[in-house]
Amino acid sequence: MTTLPLRPLVPRRRRGPVAWLVLLNGPRAGMDFRLQGSTTVGRSPRSTLPVDDETVSYYHAKLRLDHGRYVLHDLASTAGTYLNGRLVERQTLEDGDIIQLGQTQLKFKQA
């Protein structure tokens, strides 16, 4: 019988920061949505995070993990994407940032 050599246990590395969005208004206010890699937000049922808001574009915005930081991208939406009250096309997110898509507000949280 042969025995395999034991390998020391190596802790697994996280694939990125733990981050989530909190819906601040609407019928699902207070709900959390955990981010994983790339997340699309919009009215489309195929969006990673679909929102029920007629002022939000079908595919309104994307949040993408880039070098360990989440970046918000507007997807040429009709109403624009706002971050802390400023219209943005692409912006790196910080914990506590408020994202507004149409009338929908979301808070970005990161541990």
PDB file of N, CA, C and O in Angstrom, residues 20-24 31-33 35 94-100 105-110:
ATOM      1  N   TRP A  20     -22.018  44.354  -1.413  1.00  0.00           N
ATOM      2  CA  TRP A  20     -23.432  44.147  -1.676  1.00  0.00           C
ATOM      3  C   TRP A  20     -24.117  45.490  -1.886  1.00  0.00           C
ATOM      4  O   TRP A  20     -23.563  46.545  -1.588  1.00  0.00           O
ATOM      5  N   LEU A  21     -25.318  45.425  -2.452  1.00  0.00           N
ATOM      6  CA  LEU A  21     -26.165  46.593  -2.637  1.00  0.00           C
ATOM      7  C   LEU A  21     -27.365  46.458  -1.725  1.00  0.00           C
ATOM      8  O   LEU A  21     -27.894  45.365  -1.544  1.00  0.00           O
ATOM      9  N   VAL A  22     -27.806  47.581  -1.167  1.00  0.00           N
ATOM     10  CA  VAL A  22     -29.016  47.622  -0.349  1.00  0.00           C
ATOM     11  C   VAL A  22     -30.012  48.511  -1.084  1.00  0.00           C
ATOM     12  O   VAL A  22     -29.691  49.662  -1.406  1.00  0.00           O
ATOM     13  N   LEU A  23     -31.184  47.974  -1.384  1.00  0.00           N
ATOM     14  CA  LEU A  23     -32.237  48.772  -2.014  1.00  0.00           C
ATOM     15  C   LEU A  23     -32.795  49.736  -0.970  1.00  0.00           C
ATOM     16  O   LEU A  23     -33.186  49.315   0.122  1.00  0.00           O
ATOM     17  N   LEU A  24     -32.812  51.024  -1.290  1.00  0.00           N
ATOM     18  CA  LEU A  24     -33.227  52.034  -0.316  1.00  0.00           C
ATOM     19  C   LEU A  24     -34.680  52.461  -0.459  1.00  0.00           C
ATOM     20  O   LEU A  24     -35.235  53.057   0.471  1.00  0.00           O
ATOM     21  N   MET A  31     -33.820  45.309   1.185  1.00  0.00           N
ATOM     22  CA  MET A  31     -33.253  44.023   0.754  1.00  0.00           C
ATOM     23  C   MET A  31     -31.809  44.204   0.317  1.00  0.00           C
ATOM     24  O   MET A  31     -31.447  45.222  -0.269  1.00  0.00           O
ATOM     25  N   ASP A  32     -30.990  43.199   0.608  1.00  0.00           N
ATOM     26  CA  ASP A  32     -29.572  43.177   0.225  1.00  0.00           C
ATOM     27  C   ASP A  32     -29.396  42.304  -1.003  1.00  0.00           C
ATOM     28  O   ASP A  32     -30.081  41.293  -1.157  1.00  0.00           O
ATOM     29  N   PHE A  33     -28.423  42.660  -1.839  1.00  0.00           N
ATOM     30  CA  PHE A  33     -28.063  41.850  -2.988  1.00  0.00           C
ATOM     31  C   PHE A  33     -26.550  41.754  -3.042  1.00  0.00           C
ATOM     32  O   PHE A  33     -25.872  42.762  -3.232  1.00  0.00           O
ATOM     33  N   LEU A  35     -22.883  41.162  -4.406  1.00  0.00           N
ATOM     34  CA  LEU A  35     -22.230  41.309  -5.709  1.00  0.00           C
ATOM     35  C   LEU A  35     -21.220  40.194  -5.912  1.00  0.00           C
ATOM     36  O   LEU A  35     -20.514  39.810  -4.985  1.00  0.00           O
ATOM     37  N   GLU A  94     -16.997  53.393  -3.433  1.00  0.00           N
ATOM     38  CA  GLU A  94     -16.509  53.369  -2.055  1.00  0.00           C
ATOM     39  C   GLU A  94     -17.656  52.931  -1.159  1.00  0.00           C
ATOM     40  O   GLU A  94     -18.829  53.175  -1.463  1.00  0.00           O
ATOM     41  N   ASP A  95     -17.324  52.323  -0.020  1.00  0.00           N
ATOM     42  CA  ASP A  95     -18.336  51.893   0.933  1.00  0.00           C
ATOM     43  C   ASP A  95     -19.231  53.076   1.311  1.00  0.00           C
ATOM     44  O   ASP A  95     -18.747  54.159   1.629  1.00  0.00           O
ATOM     45  N   GLY A  96     -20.543  52.859   1.242  1.00  0.00           N
ATOM     46  CA  GLY A  96     -21.507  53.889   1.619  1.00  0.00           C
ATOM     47  C   GLY A  96     -21.997  54.753   0.467  1.00  0.00           C
ATOM     48  O   GLY A  96     -22.896  55.578   0.658  1.00  0.00           O
ATOM     49  N   ASP A  97     -21.427  54.586  -0.739  1.00  0.00           N
ATOM     50  CA  ASP A  97     -21.876  55.368  -1.890  1.00  0.00           C
ATOM     51  C   ASP A  97     -23.347  55.094  -2.185  1.00  0.00           C
ATOM     52  O   ASP A  97     -23.829  53.963  -2.035  1.00  0.00           O
ATOM     53  N   ILE A  98     -24.055  56.135  -2.640  1.00  0.00           N
ATOM     54  CA  ILE A  98     -25.463  56.008  -3.033  1.00  0.00           C
ATOM     55  C   ILE A  98     -25.539  56.078  -4.556  1.00  0.00           C
ATOM     56  O   ILE A  98     -25.099  57.046  -5.171  1.00  0.00           O
ATOM     57  N   ILE A  99     -26.119  55.037  -5.146  1.00  0.00           N
ATOM     58  CA  ILE A  99     -26.298  54.938  -6.595  1.00  0.00           C
ATOM     59  C   ILE A  99     -27.766  55.214  -6.881  1.00  0.00           C
ATOM     60  O   ILE A  99     -28.647  54.656  -6.216  1.00  0.00           O
ATOM     61  N   GLN A 100     -28.030  56.066  -7.874  1.00  0.00           N
ATOM     62  CA  GLN A 100     -29.407  56.313  -8.275  1.00  0.00           C
ATOM     63  C   GLN A 100     -29.570  55.998  -9.745  1.00  0.00           C
ATOM     64  O   GLN A 100     -28.860  56.524 -10.601  1.00  0.00           O
ATOM     65  N   GLN A 105     -32.932  53.954  -5.683  1.00  0.00           N
ATOM     66  CA  GLN A 105     -31.694  54.262  -4.974  1.00  0.00           C
ATOM     67  C   GLN A 105     -31.157  53.002  -4.317  1.00  0.00           C
ATOM     68  O   GLN A 105     -31.907  52.221  -3.726  1.00  0.00           O
ATOM     69  N   LEU A 106     -29.819  52.826  -4.436  1.00  0.00           N
ATOM     70  CA  LEU A 106     -29.139  51.678  -3.851  1.00  0.00           C
ATOM     71  C   LEU A 106     -27.921  52.182  -3.090  1.00  0.00           C
ATOM     72  O   LEU A 106     -27.270  53.129  -3.528  1.00  0.00           O
ATOM     73  N   LYS A 107     -27.630  51.543  -1.992  1.00  0.00           N
ATOM     74  CA  LYS A 107     -26.422  51.874  -1.240  1.00  0.00           C
ATOM     75  C   LYS A 107     -25.397  50.760  -1.468  1.00  0.00           C
ATOM     76  O   LYS A 107     -25.729  49.576  -1.331  1.00  0.00           O
ATOM     77  N   PHE A 108     -24.177  51.149  -1.821  1.00  0.00           N
ATOM     78  CA  PHE A 108     -23.083  50.199  -2.010  1.00  0.00           C
ATOM     79  C   PHE A 108     -22.413  49.976  -0.669  1.00  0.00           C
ATOM     80  O   PHE A 108     -22.036  50.928   0.009  1.00  0.00           O
ATOM     81  N   LYS A 109     -22.263  48.720  -0.277  1.00  0.00           N
ATOM     82  CA  LYS A 109     -21.617  48.368   0.988  1.00  0.00           C
ATOM     83  C   LYS A 109     -20.476  47.387   0.690  1.00  0.00           C
ATOM     84  O   LYS A 109     -20.605  46.539  -0.168  1.00  0.00           O
ATOM     85  N   GLN A 110     -19.378  47.571   1.416  1.00  0.00           N
ATOM     86  CA  GLN A 110     -18.215  46.692   1.223  1.00  0.00           C
ATOM     87  C   GLN A 110     -17.586  46.418   2.575  1.00  0.00           C
ATOM     88  O   GLN A 110     -17.367  47.321   3.370  1.00  0.00           O
TER      89      GLN A 110
END
